[in-house]
Short mmCIF file of C-alpha atoms in Angstrom, two decimals:
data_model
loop_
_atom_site.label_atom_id
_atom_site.label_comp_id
_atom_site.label_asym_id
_atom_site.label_seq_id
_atom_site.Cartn_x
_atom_site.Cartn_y
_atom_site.Cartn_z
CA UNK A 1 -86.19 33.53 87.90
CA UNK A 2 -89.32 31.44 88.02
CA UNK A 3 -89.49 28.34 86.76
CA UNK A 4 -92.71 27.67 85.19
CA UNK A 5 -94.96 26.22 82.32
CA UNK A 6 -93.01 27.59 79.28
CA UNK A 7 -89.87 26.61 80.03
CA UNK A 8 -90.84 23.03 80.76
CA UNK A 9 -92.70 22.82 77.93
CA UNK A 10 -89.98 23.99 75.77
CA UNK A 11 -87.69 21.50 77.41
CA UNK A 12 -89.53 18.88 76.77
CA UNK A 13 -90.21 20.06 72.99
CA UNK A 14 -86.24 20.59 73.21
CA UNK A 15 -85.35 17.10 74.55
CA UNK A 16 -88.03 15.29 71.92
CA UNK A 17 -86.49 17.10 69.13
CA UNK A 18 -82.70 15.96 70.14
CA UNK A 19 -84.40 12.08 69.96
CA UNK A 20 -85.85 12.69 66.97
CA UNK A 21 -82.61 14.28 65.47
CA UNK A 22 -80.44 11.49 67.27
CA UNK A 23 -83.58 8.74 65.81
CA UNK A 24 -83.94 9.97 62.06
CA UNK A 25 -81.68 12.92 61.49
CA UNK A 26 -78.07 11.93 63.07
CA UNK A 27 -77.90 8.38 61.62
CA UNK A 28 -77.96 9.32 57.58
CA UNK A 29 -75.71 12.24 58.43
CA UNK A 30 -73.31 10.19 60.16
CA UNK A 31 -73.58 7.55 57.51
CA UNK A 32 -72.89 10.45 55.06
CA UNK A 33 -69.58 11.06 57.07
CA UNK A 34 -68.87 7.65 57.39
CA UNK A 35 -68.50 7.62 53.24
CA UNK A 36 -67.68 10.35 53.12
CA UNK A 37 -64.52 9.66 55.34
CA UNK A 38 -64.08 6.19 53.68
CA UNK A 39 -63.64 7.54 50.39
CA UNK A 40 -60.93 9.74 51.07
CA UNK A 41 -59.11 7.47 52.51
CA UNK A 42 -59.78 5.22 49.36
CA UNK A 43 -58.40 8.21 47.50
CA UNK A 44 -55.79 9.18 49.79
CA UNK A 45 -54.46 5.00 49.43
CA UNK A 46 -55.42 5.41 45.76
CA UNK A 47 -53.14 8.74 45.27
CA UNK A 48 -49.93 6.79 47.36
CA UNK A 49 -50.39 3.57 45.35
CA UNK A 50 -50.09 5.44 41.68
CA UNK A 51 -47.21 7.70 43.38
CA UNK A 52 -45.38 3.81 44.08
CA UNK A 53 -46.17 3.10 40.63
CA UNK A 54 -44.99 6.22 38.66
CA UNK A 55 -41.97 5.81 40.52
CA UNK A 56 -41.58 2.22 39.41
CA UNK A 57 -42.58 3.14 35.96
CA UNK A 58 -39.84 6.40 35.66
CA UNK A 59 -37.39 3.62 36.87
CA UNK A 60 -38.12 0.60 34.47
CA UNK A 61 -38.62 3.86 31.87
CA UNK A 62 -34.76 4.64 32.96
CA UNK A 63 -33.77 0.97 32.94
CA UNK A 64 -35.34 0.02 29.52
CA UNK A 65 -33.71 3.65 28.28
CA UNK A 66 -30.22 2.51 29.73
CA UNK A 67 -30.77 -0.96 28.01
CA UNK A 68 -31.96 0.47 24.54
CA UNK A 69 -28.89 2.79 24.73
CA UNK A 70 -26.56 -0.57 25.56
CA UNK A 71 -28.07 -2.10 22.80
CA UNK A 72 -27.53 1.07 20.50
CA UNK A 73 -24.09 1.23 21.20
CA UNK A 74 -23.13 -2.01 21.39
CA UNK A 75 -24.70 -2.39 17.11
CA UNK A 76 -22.96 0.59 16.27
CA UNK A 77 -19.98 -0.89 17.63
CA UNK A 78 -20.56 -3.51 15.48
CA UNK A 79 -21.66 -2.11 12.67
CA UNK A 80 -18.28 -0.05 13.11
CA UNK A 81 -16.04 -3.40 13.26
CA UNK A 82 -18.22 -4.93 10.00
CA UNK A 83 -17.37 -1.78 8.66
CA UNK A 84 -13.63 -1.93 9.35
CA UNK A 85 -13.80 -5.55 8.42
CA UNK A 86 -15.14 -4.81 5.10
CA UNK A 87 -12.06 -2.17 4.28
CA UNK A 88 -9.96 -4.82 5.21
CA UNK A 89 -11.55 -7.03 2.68
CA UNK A 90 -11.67 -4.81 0.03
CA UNK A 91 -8.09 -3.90 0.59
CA UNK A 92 -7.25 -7.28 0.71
CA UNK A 93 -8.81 -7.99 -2.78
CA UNK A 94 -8.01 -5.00 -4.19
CA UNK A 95 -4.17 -5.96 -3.17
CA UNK A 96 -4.81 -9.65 -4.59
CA UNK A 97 -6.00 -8.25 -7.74
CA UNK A 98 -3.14 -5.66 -8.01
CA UNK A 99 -0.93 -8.38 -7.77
CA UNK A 100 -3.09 -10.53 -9.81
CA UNK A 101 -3.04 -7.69 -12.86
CA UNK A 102 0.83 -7.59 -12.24
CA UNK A 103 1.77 -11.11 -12.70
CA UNK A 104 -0.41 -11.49 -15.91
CA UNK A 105 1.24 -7.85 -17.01
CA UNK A 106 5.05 -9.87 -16.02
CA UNK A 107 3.90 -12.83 -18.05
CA UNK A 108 2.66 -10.73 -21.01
CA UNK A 109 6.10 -8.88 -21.08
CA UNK A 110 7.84 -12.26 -20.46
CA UNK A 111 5.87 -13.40 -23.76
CA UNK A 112 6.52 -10.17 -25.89
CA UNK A 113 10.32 -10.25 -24.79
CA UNK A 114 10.16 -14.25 -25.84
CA UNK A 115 8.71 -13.14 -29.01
CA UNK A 116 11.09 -10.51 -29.71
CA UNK A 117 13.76 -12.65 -29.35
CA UNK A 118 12.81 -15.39 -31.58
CA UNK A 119 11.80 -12.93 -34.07
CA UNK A 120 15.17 -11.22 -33.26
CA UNK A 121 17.09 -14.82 -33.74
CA UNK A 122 15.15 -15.54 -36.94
CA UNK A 123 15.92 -11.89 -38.17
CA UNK A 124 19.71 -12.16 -37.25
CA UNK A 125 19.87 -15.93 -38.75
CA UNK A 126 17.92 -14.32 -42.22
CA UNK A 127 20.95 -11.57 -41.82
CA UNK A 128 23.38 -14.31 -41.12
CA UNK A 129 22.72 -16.18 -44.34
CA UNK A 130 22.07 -13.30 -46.08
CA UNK A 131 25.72 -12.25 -45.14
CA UNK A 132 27.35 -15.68 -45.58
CA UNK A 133 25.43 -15.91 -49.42
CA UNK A 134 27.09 -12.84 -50.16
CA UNK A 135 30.70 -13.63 -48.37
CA UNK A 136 30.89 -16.88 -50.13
CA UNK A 137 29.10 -15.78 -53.37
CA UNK A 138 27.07 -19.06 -53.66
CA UNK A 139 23.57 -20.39 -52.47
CA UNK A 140 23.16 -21.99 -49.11
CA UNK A 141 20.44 -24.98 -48.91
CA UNK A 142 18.19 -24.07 -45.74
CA UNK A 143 16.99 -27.45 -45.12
CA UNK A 144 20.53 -29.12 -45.31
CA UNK A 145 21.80 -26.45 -42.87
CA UNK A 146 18.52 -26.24 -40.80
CA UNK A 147 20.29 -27.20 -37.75
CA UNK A 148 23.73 -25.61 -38.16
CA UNK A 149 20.85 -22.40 -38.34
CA UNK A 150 19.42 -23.61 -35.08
CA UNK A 151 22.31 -24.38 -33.44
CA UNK A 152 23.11 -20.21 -34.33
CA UNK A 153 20.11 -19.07 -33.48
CA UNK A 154 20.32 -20.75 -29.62
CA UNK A 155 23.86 -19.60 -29.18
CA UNK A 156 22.15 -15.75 -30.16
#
């Protein structure tokens, strides 16, 4: 194989086109790369940092869940004792004003039965003196035997 003009020439046309590819071709590309590299590694960092940060949301999501249903639990529980509390009160008053509505029903009885009796007394004295006009056939004077009648009527 001879070595002659040609191939010279085409070496030389060779070795000018790798300086100007390494001069004006290779530094945009590699620049190109460069950012091109850089940004997925922004996006790779990117991607990790909102994986950290779902993870801490899901567990302040869990936490603040937990602590709502604390909360929830701990009112019903409450509004479960207010609840009981109330019965109790109610039952309470309702018992006061049973015993309330019995005492004033004792009291009226008492009254009637205090009633009845003087009525009774007054009836049985009327009777009394009715009986002892007839038996000894004459007129008795109420007021000068008002309290010989009282005297009766307390003993009745």
């Amino acid at each position: 194989m001879n070595i002659n003009a040609t191939l010279i020439g085409q070496a030389i046309w060779f070795a000018l086109f790798v300086f100007f590819c390494m001069k004006f071709v290779w530094p945009p590309i590699s620049r190109a790369l460069d950012e091109r590299k850089q940004k997925i590694a922004e996006g790779l960092s990117a991607a990790d940092r909102a994986e950290r940060d779902l993870e801490l949301a899901q567990e302040k999501a869990s936490a603040n869940l937990k602590d709502a249903k604390d909360k929830a639990s701990e009112i019903i529980e409450q509004a479960n004792r207010r609840a009981n509390q109330i019965v109790e009160e109610a039952k309470d008053q309702a018992r006061a004003e049973g015993e309330r509505l019995i005492a004033k029903a004792q009291s009226e009885i008492d009254q009637e039965i205090n009633r009845a009796r003087e009525e009774l007394r007054k009836e049985v004295s009327a009777l009394a003196l009715s009986g002892a006009e007839k038996v000894l056939a004459r007129e008795v004077n109420r007021d000068s035997h008002k309290q010989l009648l009282d005297e009766l009527a307390a003993q009745l």
